[in-house]
CSV table of C-alpha atoms (C1' of nucleotides) in Angstrom, one decimal:
chain,number,residue,atom,x,y,z
O,85,UNK,CA,115.9,86.5,110.9
O,86,UNK,CA,115.8,90.0,109.5
O,87,UNK,CA,113.7,93.0,110.4
O,88,UNK,CA,112.0,95.2,107.9
O,89,UNK,CA,112.2,99.0,107.6
O,90,UNK,CA,108.9,99.2,109.5
O,91,UNK,CA,110.3,97.1,112.3
O,92,UNK,CA,113.2,99.4,112.8
O,93,UNK,CA,111.0,102.5,112.6
O,94,UNK,CA,108.9,101.0,115.4
O,95,UNK,CA,112.0,100.2,117.4
O,96,UNK,CA,113.2,103.8,117.0
O,97,UNK,CA,109.9,105.3,118.0
O,98,UNK,CA,109.4,103.1,121.0
O,99,UNK,CA,112.9,103.8,122.2
O,100,UNK,CA,112.2,107.5,122.2
O,101,UNK,CA,108.9,107.0,124.0
O,102,UNK,CA,107.0,103.8,124.9
O,103,UNK,CA,103.7,103.7,123.0
O,104,UNK,CA,100.8,101.6,122.1
O,105,UNK,CA,100.0,100.4,118.6
O,106,UNK,CA,97.3,103.0,118.4
O,107,UNK,CA,99.7,105.7,119.3
O,108,UNK,CA,102.1,104.6,116.6
O,109,UNK,CA,99.3,104.6,114.1
O,110,UNK,CA,98.5,108.2,115.0
O,111,UNK,CA,102.1,109.3,114.7
O,112,UNK,CA,102.4,107.7,111.3
O,113,UNK,CA,99.2,109.3,110.0
O,114,UNK,CA,99.7,112.7,111.6
O,115,UNK,CA,103.4,113.5,111.3
O,116,UNK,CA,105.8,113.5,108.5
O,117,UNK,CA,106.5,109.8,109.0
O,118,UNK,CA,103.5,109.3,106.8
O,119,UNK,CA,105.7,107.3,104.5
O,120,UNK,CA,104.9,104.4,106.7
O,121,UNK,CA,101.5,102.9,106.6
O,122,UNK,CA,99.2,103.6,109.5
O,123,UNK,CA,97.0,100.6,108.8
O,124,UNK,CA,96.4,98.2,111.7
O,125,UNK,CA,97.1,95.3,109.4
O,126,UNK,CA,100.7,96.5,109.2
O,127,UNK,CA,101.3,97.8,112.7
O,128,UNK,CA,99.9,95.2,114.9
O,129,UNK,CA,101.6,92.2,113.2
O,130,UNK,CA,104.9,94.1,113.1
O,131,UNK,CA,104.7,94.8,116.9
O,132,UNK,CA,103.8,91.1,117.5
O,133,UNK,CA,106.9,90.0,115.5
O,134,UNK,CA,109.2,92.4,117.4
O,135,UNK,CA,107.8,91.1,120.7
O,136,UNK,CA,108.3,87.5,119.6
O,137,UNK,CA,111.9,88.3,118.8
O,138,UNK,CA,112.3,89.8,122.2
O,139,UNK,CA,113.1,93.3,120.9
O,140,UNK,CA,110.1,95.0,122.5
O,141,UNK,CA,107.8,94.0,125.4
O,142,UNK,CA,104.2,95.1,125.8
O,143,UNK,CA,102.6,95.8,129.2
O,144,UNK,CA,98.8,96.0,129.5
O,145,UNK,CA,97.9,99.2,131.1
O,146,UNK,CA,95.1,99.1,133.7
O,147,UNK,CA,94.4,102.3,135.6
O,148,UNK,CA,90.9,102.4,137.1
O,149,UNK,CA,88.6,103.0,134.2
O,150,UNK,CA,91.1,102.6,131.4
O,151,UNK,CA,90.4,100.7,128.3
O,152,UNK,CA,92.6,97.8,127.5
O,153,UNK,CA,95.8,99.2,126.0
O,154,UNK,CA,99.2,97.7,125.5
O,155,UNK,CA,102.2,100.0,126.0
O,156,UNK,CA,105.3,98.7,124.3
O,157,UNK,CA,108.8,99.5,125.3
O,158,UNK,CA,112.1,98.5,123.9
O,159,UNK,CA,114.2,95.8,125.6
O,160,UNK,CA,118.0,96.0,125.9
O,161,UNK,CA,118.3,93.5,123.1
O,162,UNK,CA,116.0,95.7,121.0
O,163,UNK,CA,118.1,98.7,121.7
O,164,UNK,CA,121.2,96.7,120.6
O,165,UNK,CA,119.6,95.7,117.3
O,166,UNK,CA,118.5,99.3,116.8
O,167,UNK,CA,122.0,100.6,117.3
O,168,UNK,CA,123.4,98.0,114.9
O,169,UNK,CA,121.0,99.1,112.3
O,170,UNK,CA,121.7,102.8,112.8
O,171,UNK,CA,125.5,102.4,112.9
O,172,UNK,CA,126.0,100.2,109.8
O,173,UNK,CA,128.3,102.0,107.4
O,174,UNK,CA,126.3,103.7,104.6
O,175,UNK,CA,126.5,101.8,101.4
O,176,UNK,CA,125.9,102.7,97.8
O,177,UNK,CA,122.8,100.6,97.9
O,178,UNK,CA,121.5,102.6,100.8
O,179,UNK,CA,121.9,105.7,98.6
O,180,UNK,CA,120.3,104.2,95.5
O,181,UNK,CA,117.3,102.6,97.0
O,182,UNK,CA,116.8,103.7,100.6
O,183,UNK,CA,117.5,107.4,101.1
O,184,UNK,CA,114.6,108.0,103.4
O,185,UNK,CA,115.8,105.2,105.6
O,186,UNK,CA,119.2,106.8,105.9
O,187,UNK,CA,117.5,110.0,107.2
O,188,UNK,CA,115.4,108.0,109.6
O,189,UNK,CA,118.4,106.2,111.0
O,190,UNK,CA,120.2,109.4,111.6
O,191,UNK,CA,117.1,110.9,113.3
O,192,UNK,CA,117.2,108.2,115.9
O,193,UNK,CA,121.0,108.2,116.2
O,194,UNK,CA,121.5,110.8,118.9
O,195,UNK,CA,119.0,109.3,121.3
O,196,UNK,CA,119.8,105.6,120.6
O,197,UNK,CA,123.6,105.7,120.1
O,198,UNK,CA,124.8,109.1,121.2
O,199,UNK,CA,126.3,112.2,119.4
O,200,UNK,CA,129.6,110.5,118.7
O,201,UNK,CA,127.8,107.9,116.7
O,202,UNK,CA,126.0,110.6,114.9
O,203,UNK,CA,129.2,112.2,113.8
O,204,UNK,CA,130.6,108.9,112.7
O,205,UNK,CA,127.3,108.3,110.8
O,206,UNK,CA,127.7,111.6,108.9
O,207,UNK,CA,131.2,110.9,107.9
O,208,UNK,CA,130.3,107.5,106.6
O,209,UNK,CA,127.5,109.2,104.7
O,210,UNK,CA,129.8,111.7,103.2
O,211,UNK,CA,132.2,109.1,102.1
O,212,UNK,CA,129.5,107.2,100.3
O,213,UNK,CA,127.9,110.3,98.7
O,214,UNK,CA,131.0,111.7,97.0
O,215,UNK,CA,131.7,108.7,94.7
O,216,UNK,CA,128.0,108.2,94.2
O,217,UNK,CA,127.6,111.7,92.9
O,218,UNK,CA,130.6,111.2,90.6
O,219,UNK,CA,129.1,108.1,89.1
O,220,UNK,CA,125.8,109.9,88.5
O,221,UNK,CA,127.7,112.6,86.6
O,222,UNK,CA,129.5,109.9,84.6
O,223,UNK,CA,126.3,108.1,83.8
O,224,UNK,CA,124.8,111.3,82.6
O,225,UNK,CA,127.7,112.0,80.3
O,226,UNK,CA,127.6,108.5,78.8
O,227,UNK,CA,123.9,108.9,77.9
O,228,UNK,CA,124.6,111.9,75.8
O,229,UNK,CA,122.0,114.3,74.7
O,230,UNK,CA,119.8,111.8,73.0
O,231,UNK,CA,117.2,111.6,75.6
O,232,UNK,CA,114.0,113.5,75.7
O,233,UNK,CA,114.1,116.8,77.7
O,234,UNK,CA,112.0,115.5,80.5
O,235,UNK,CA,114.2,112.4,81.0
O,236,UNK,CA,117.3,114.5,81.0
O,237,UNK,CA,115.8,117.0,83.5
O,238,UNK,CA,114.6,114.1,85.7
O,239,UNK,CA,118.1,112.7,85.8
O,240,UNK,CA,119.6,116.1,86.6
O,241,UNK,CA,117.0,116.4,89.4
O,242,UNK,CA,118.4,113.2,90.9
O,243,UNK,CA,121.9,114.5,90.8
O,244,UNK,CA,120.9,117.8,92.3
O,245,UNK,CA,119.1,115.9,95.1
O,246,UNK,CA,122.2,114.0,95.9
O,247,UNK,CA,124.3,117.1,95.8
O,248,UNK,CA,121.9,118.8,98.2
O,249,UNK,CA,122.1,115.8,100.4
O,250,UNK,CA,125.9,116.1,100.5
O,251,UNK,CA,125.7,119.8,101.4
O,252,UNK,CA,123.3,119.0,104.2
O,253,UNK,CA,125.7,116.3,105.4
O,254,UNK,CA,128.5,118.8,105.6
O,255,UNK,CA,126.4,121.3,107.4
O,256,UNK,CA,125.3,118.7,109.9
O,257,UNK,CA,128.9,117.8,110.6
O,258,UNK,CA,129.7,121.5,111.1
O,259,UNK,CA,126.8,121.7,113.5
O,260,UNK,CA,128.2,118.9,115.7
O,261,UNK,CA,131.6,120.5,115.6
O,262,UNK,CA,130.2,123.7,116.9
O,263,UNK,CA,128.7,121.6,119.7
O,264,UNK,CA,132.1,120.2,120.5
O,265,UNK,CA,131.8,116.9,118.8
O,266,UNK,CA,134.5,116.3,116.3
O,267,UNK,CA,135.1,113.0,114.6
O,268,UNK,CA,136.4,110.3,116.9
O,269,UNK,CA,139.8,109.3,115.6
O,270,UNK,CA,141.3,105.9,116.2
O,271,UNK,CA,143.9,107.6,118.4
O,272,UNK,CA,141.0,109.2,120.2
O,273,UNK,CA,141.5,112.8,121.3
O,274,UNK,CA,138.1,114.3,120.8
O,275,UNK,CA,136.2,117.3,122.1
X,98,UNK,CA,92.5,96.2,89.0
X,99,UNK,CA,95.4,98.5,89.8
X,100,UNK,CA,99.0,98.4,88.7
X,101,UNK,CA,102.0,98.7,90.9
X,102,UNK,CA,104.8,101.1,90.6
X,103,UNK,CA,106.9,98.4,89.0
X,104,UNK,CA,104.2,97.8,86.4
X,105,UNK,CA,104.2,101.4,85.4
X,106,UNK,CA,108.0,101.5,85.3
X,107,UNK,CA,107.9,98.6,82.9
X,108,UNK,CA,105.2,100.3,80.7
X,109,UNK,CA,107.4,103.4,80.6
X,110,UNK,CA,110.5,101.5,79.6
X,111,UNK,CA,108.8,99.4,77.0
X,112,UNK,CA,107.1,102.4,75.5
X,113,UNK,CA,110.5,104.0,75.0
X,114,UNK,CA,112.0,100.8,73.5
X,115,UNK,CA,110.5,97.3,73.1
X,116,UNK,CA,112.5,94.9,75.3
X,117,UNK,CA,112.7,91.4,76.8
X,118,UNK,CA,112.4,90.6,80.4
X,119,UNK,CA,116.1,90.0,80.4
X,120,UNK,CA,116.8,93.4,78.9
X,121,UNK,CA,114.7,95.1,81.6
X,122,UNK,CA,116.6,93.2,84.3
X,123,UNK,CA,119.9,94.5,82.9
X,124,UNK,CA,118.5,98.1,82.8
X,125,UNK,CA,117.4,97.9,86.4
X,126,UNK,CA,120.7,96.4,87.6
X,127,UNK,CA,123.0,98.6,85.5
X,128,UNK,CA,121.5,102.1,85.5
X,129,UNK,CA,120.2,104.4,88.1
X,130,UNK,CA,116.8,102.7,88.0
X,131,UNK,CA,118.4,100.3,90.5
X,132,UNK,CA,115.7,101.2,93.0
X,133,UNK,CA,113.6,98.6,91.2
X,134,UNK,CA,114.6,95.0,91.8
X,135,UNK,CA,116.2,93.1,88.9
X,136,UNK,CA,115.1,89.7,90.2
X,137,UNK,CA,113.4,87.4,87.8
X,138,UNK,CA,110.8,86.6,90.4
X,139,UNK,CA,109.7,90.2,90.2
X,140,UNK,CA,110.1,91.0,86.5
X,141,UNK,CA,108.6,88.0,84.8
X,142,UNK,CA,105.4,87.8,86.8
X,143,UNK,CA,104.9,91.6,86.4
X,144,UNK,CA,105.3,91.3,82.6
X,145,UNK,CA,102.8,88.4,82.6
X,146,UNK,CA,100.3,90.5,84.5
X,147,UNK,CA,100.7,93.4,82.1
X,148,UNK,CA,100.2,91.1,79.2
X,149,UNK,CA,97.1,89.5,80.8
X,150,UNK,CA,95.7,93.0,81.2
X,151,UNK,CA,96.3,93.8,77.6
X,152,UNK,CA,98.8,96.6,78.2
X,153,UNK,CA,101.8,94.9,76.6
X,154,UNK,CA,102.2,92.2,74.1
X,155,UNK,CA,105.1,89.8,73.7
X,156,UNK,CA,106.4,88.4,70.5
X,157,UNK,CA,108.8,85.6,70.4
X,158,UNK,CA,111.8,86.5,68.4
X,159,UNK,CA,113.3,83.9,66.1
X,160,UNK,CA,116.1,85.0,63.9
X,161,UNK,CA,118.2,82.1,62.6
X,162,UNK,CA,120.3,80.9,65.5
X,163,UNK,CA,118.7,83.0,68.2
X,164,UNK,CA,117.7,81.9,71.6
X,165,UNK,CA,114.1,82.0,72.5
X,166,UNK,CA,113.4,85.5,73.6
X,167,UNK,CA,110.3,87.5,74.1
X,168,UNK,CA,110.2,91.1,73.0
X,169,UNK,CA,107.5,93.1,74.7
X,170,UNK,CA,105.9,96.2,73.3
X,171,UNK,CA,103.2,98.4,74.7
X,172,UNK,CA,99.7,98.3,73.2
X,173,UNK,CA,97.6,101.4,72.6
X,174,UNK,CA,95.7,100.5,75.7
X,175,UNK,CA,98.9,100.3,77.6
X,176,UNK,CA,100.0,103.6,76.4
X,177,UNK,CA,96.7,105.1,77.5
X,178,UNK,CA,97.1,103.7,81.0
X,179,UNK,CA,100.7,105.0,81.1
X,180,UNK,CA,99.5,108.5,80.2
X,181,UNK,CA,96.8,108.4,82.8
X,182,UNK,CA,99.3,107.5,85.4
X,183,UNK,CA,101.8,110.2,84.3
X,184,UNK,CA,99.2,113.0,84.0
X,185,UNK,CA,97.5,112.5,87.3
X,186,UNK,CA,97.6,115.7,89.3
X,187,UNK,CA,100.4,115.6,91.9
X,188,UNK,CA,98.9,115.1,95.4
X,189,UNK,CA,100.3,115.7,98.8
X,190,UNK,CA,100.5,111.9,99.2
X,191,UNK,CA,102.7,111.6,96.2
X,192,UNK,CA,105.1,114.1,97.8
X,193,UNK,CA,105.1,112.4,101.2
X,194,UNK,CA,105.4,108.8,100.2
X,195,UNK,CA,106.3,108.6,96.5
X,196,UNK,CA,108.9,111.2,95.5
X,197,UNK,CA,110.9,108.9,93.3
X,198,UNK,CA,107.8,107.8,91.5
X,199,UNK,CA,107.1,111.5,90.7
X,200,UNK,CA,110.4,111.9,89.1
X,201,UNK,CA,110.0,108.7,87.1
X,202,UNK,CA,106.6,109.8,85.8
X,203,UNK,CA,108.1,113.0,84.6
X,204,UNK,CA,111.0,111.2,83.0
X,205,UNK,CA,108.6,109.3,80.8
X,206,UNK,CA,106.3,112.3,80.2
X,207,UNK,CA,107.9,113.8,77.1
X,208,UNK,CA,108.0,110.6,75.1
X,209,UNK,CA,104.6,109.2,76.3
X,210,UNK,CA,102.5,112.3,76.5
X,211,UNK,CA,104.4,115.2,74.9
X,212,UNK,CA,106.1,118.4,76.1
X,213,UNK,CA,102.8,120.2,76.7
X,214,UNK,CA,101.9,117.5,79.3
X,215,UNK,CA,105.4,117.9,80.8
X,216,UNK,CA,104.8,121.5,81.4
X,217,UNK,CA,101.4,120.8,82.9
X,218,UNK,CA,103.0,118.2,85.1
X,219,UNK,CA,105.6,120.7,86.4
X,220,UNK,CA,102.9,123.2,87.2
X,221,UNK,CA,100.9,120.7,89.1
X,222,UNK,CA,104.0,119.7,91.0
X,223,UNK,CA,104.8,123.2,91.9
X,224,UNK,CA,101.3,123.8,93.1
X,225,UNK,CA,101.6,120.8,95.4
X,226,UNK,CA,105.1,121.5,96.6
X,227,UNK,CA,104.5,125.1,97.9
X,228,UNK,CA,101.9,124.2,100.6
X,229,UNK,CA,103.7,121.0,101.4
X,230,UNK,CA,106.9,123.0,102.2
X,231,UNK,CA,104.8,125.4,104.3
X,232,UNK,CA,103.4,122.6,106.3
X,233,UNK,CA,106.8,121.1,106.9
X,234,UNK,CA,108.0,124.5,108.3
X,235,UNK,CA,104.9,124.6,110.6
X,236,UNK,CA,105.4,121.1,111.8
X,237,UNK,CA,109.0,122.0,112.6
X,238,UNK,CA,107.9,125.0,114.6
X,239,UNK,CA,105.3,123.1,116.5
X,240,UNK,CA,107.9,120.6,117.7
X,241,UNK,CA,110.0,123.2,119.3
X,242,UNK,CA,113.6,122.7,120.2
X,243,UNK,CA,113.0,119.7,122.4
X,244,UNK,CA,114.2,117.1,120.0
X,245,UNK,CA,117.7,115.7,119.8
X,246,UNK,CA,120.1,117.4,117.5
X,247,UNK,CA,120.1,114.5,115.0
X,248,UNK,CA,116.3,114.4,114.8
X,249,UNK,CA,116.1,118.1,114.2
X,250,UNK,CA,118.8,118.0,111.6
X,251,UNK,CA,117.1,115.1,109.9
X,252,UNK,CA,113.8,117.1,109.7
X,253,UNK,CA,115.6,120.1,108.4
X,254,UNK,CA,117.2,117.8,105.8
X,255,UNK,CA,113.7,116.8,104.7
X,256,UNK,CA,112.7,120.4,104.3
X,257,UNK,CA,115.8,121.3,102.3
X,258,UNK,CA,115.2,118.4,100.0
X,259,UNK,CA,111.6,119.6,99.3
X,260,UNK,CA,112.9,123.1,98.8
X,261,UNK,CA,115.5,121.9,96.4
X,262,UNK,CA,112.9,119.9,94.6
X,263,UNK,CA,110.8,123.1,94.2
X,264,UNK,CA,113.9,125.0,92.8
X,265,UNK,CA,114.4,122.2,90.3
X,266,UNK,CA,110.8,122.4,89.3
X,267,UNK,CA,111.0,126.1,88.6
X,268,UNK,CA,114.2,125.6,86.6
X,269,UNK,CA,112.5,122.8,84.6
X,270,UNK,CA,109.6,125.1,83.8
X,271,UNK,CA,112.0,127.7,82.7
X,272,UNK,CA,113.8,125.2,80.5
X,273,UNK,CA,110.5,124.4,78.7
X,274,UNK,CA,109.7,128.0,78.3
X,275,UNK,CA,113.0,128.6,76.6
X,276,UNK,CA,112.1,125.8,74.2
X,277,UNK,CA,108.9,127.6,73.4
X,278,UNK,CA,106.5,125.6,75.6
X,279,UNK,CA,104.6,127.8,77.9
X,280,UNK,CA,101.8,126.6,80.1
X,281,UNK,CA,98.7,125.7,78.1
X,282,UNK,CA,96.0,127.9,79.4
X,283,UNK,CA,92.6,126.1,79.2
X,284,UNK,CA,91.2,128.6,81.7
X,285,UNK,CA,93.7,131.4,82.1
X,286,UNK,CA,97.3,131.2,83.1
X,287,UNK,CA,96.8,132.3,86.7
X,288,UNK,CA,98.1,129.7,89.1
B,207,DC,C1',69.9,104.6,123.3
B,208,DG,C1',72.7,105.5,119.4
B,209,DC,C1',76.9,107.3,117.7
B,210,DC,C1',81.5,108.1,117.4
B,211,DC,C1',86.1,107.6,119.0
B,212,DC,C1',89.5,104.5,121.3
B,213,DA,C1',92.1,100.2,120.7
B,214,DT,C1',93.0,95.8,119.0
B,215,DG,C1',93.0,92.4,116.0
B,216,DT,C1',92.1,88.9,111.8
B,217,DA,C1',91.4,87.0,106.9
B,218,DA,C1',92.1,87.0,101.9
B,219,DG,C1',94.7,88.3,98.4
B,220,DA,C1',98.5,90.7,96.0
B,221,DC,C1',103.3,91.4,95.6
B,222,DG,C1',108.3,91.0,96.1
B,223,DT,C1',112.3,88.2,97.8
B,224,DT,C1',115.2,84.4,97.7
B,225,DA,C1',116.4,80.4,95.9
B,226,DC,C1',116.2,76.9,92.8
B,227,DA,C1',115.5,74.9,88.0
B,228,DT,C1',115.8,74.6,83.0
B,229,DG,C1',117.8,74.7,78.6
B,230,DA,C1',120.3,77.0,74.7
B,231,DT,C1',124.4,79.2,73.0
B,232,DT,C1',129.0,81.2,72.9
B,233,DG,C1',134.0,81.0,73.8
B,234,DA,C1',138.3,78.8,75.6
J,158,DT,C1',134.1,69.5,76.7
J,159,DC,C1',133.4,72.7,80.2
J,160,DA,C1',132.2,77.0,82.0
J,161,DA,C1',130.0,81.3,81.6
J,162,DT,C1',126.3,83.8,79.9
J,163,DC,C1',121.7,84.4,77.8
J,164,DA,C1',116.9,83.9,78.9
J,165,DT,C1',113.0,82.3,81.1
J,166,DG,C1',110.5,80.7,84.6
J,167,DT,C1',108.6,78.5,89.4
J,168,DA,C1',107.9,77.6,94.5
J,169,DA,C1',108.0,78.9,99.3
J,170,DC,C1',107.9,82.3,102.2
J,171,DG,C1',107.1,86.9,104.4
J,172,DT,C1',105.0,91.2,104.4
J,173,DC,C1',101.7,94.8,103.2
J,174,DT,C1',96.9,96.2,101.6
J,175,DT,C1',92.2,96.3,102.1
J,176,DA,C1',88.5,95.2,104.4
J,177,DC,C1',86.1,93.5,108.0
J,178,DA,C1',85.2,92.3,113.1
J,179,DT,C1',85.1,93.2,118.0
J,180,DG,C1',84.2,95.6,122.2
J,181,DG,C1',84.7,99.3,125.8
J,182,DG,C1',83.8,104.2,126.9
J,183,DG,C1',82.2,109.0,126.6
J,184,DC,C1',78.6,112.0,125.2
J,185,DG,C1',74.2,114.1,123.8
DNA sequence: CGCCCCATGTAAGACGTTACATGATTGA
DNA sequence: TCAATCATGTAACGTCTTACATGGGGCG
């Protein structure tokens, strides 16, 4: 039984702070997570699915004069699934079709899996990005100059985006190093 | 009746070169348009929809020993719809949720709508990007330093990506200027 | 009282995914 | 002949979109 990108986004949010469906809708519509739909027809069924799978649990709040309102929090099982999603090695497919998801996974990484996992994540990302960028350059060469200007520029834009992503990755790794988190080696002497 | 992103991608491809469903599948699976699914369950119904709407027409090829094979080409009505899609002003929503679609629209622009439209497109993009980047910076400020390192870095990555996109846009405008295409001023060239 | 916001949901339909099915042609 | 590839499709299923429905609570 597989979860969707929305499902994981919800897990990640709820793991940072328990929230109601309505809260989540506001977050999606107000912040830069707008890429997810804030429609009730998406959110509420998704939360219900997660609850049915035992990944989140909702408690109905009832202070004195409060409206009915379900606060969802992530279960240990849910946290486990979230970690598995975050810590998957980055694949070429992730880069081609799911770049925003990569960034989201990383955003949740510190809180859900810890800084060591974040560093691991960044190294995995760097390892995937380098050959990907190479293959983009090759594809560009093989197409020659026969394409319209706008098509060529668009392709170049894609390459630049990937290169910028790599630069960011390296900077992020450096940031963790300054904080005292180096890559965990298999032999294990870190910090 | 609205078309999906896949529908427009097909229109754009077929307008460049007539092709069969199978050809399209190969393009999607082999080139960097992999972000679209190459599954027959997506392609063939999508082509059928476009044909039903009169935007493409399929002719069954029959050379001597050829297999049955339907070559689709774009109708004038289809080209009109494609142009309308491409030439829509770039909105904030496009930037937030549909960046790859923006790039795809631009890639088809020269061939489908001409270089003048491409220049117009880039100016519209620039006008949308500037305030968008500002608002990202503001959002970042307002969140303070309370977030985990990875979350902050992820957000910064998003900002960098948008800034790189803007740089690319300016470079692309410069490229067209060097080719002799400046912005068409219907009402004065002030942005 | 009427209106708007909070808060949750459901129903119909469109679309994509996955898997299966079909048949023709080429090459070993 | 047998397998692989070409080429097209369909069926079941899940999810998202759009629109509607419901009801409590604060406020003028």
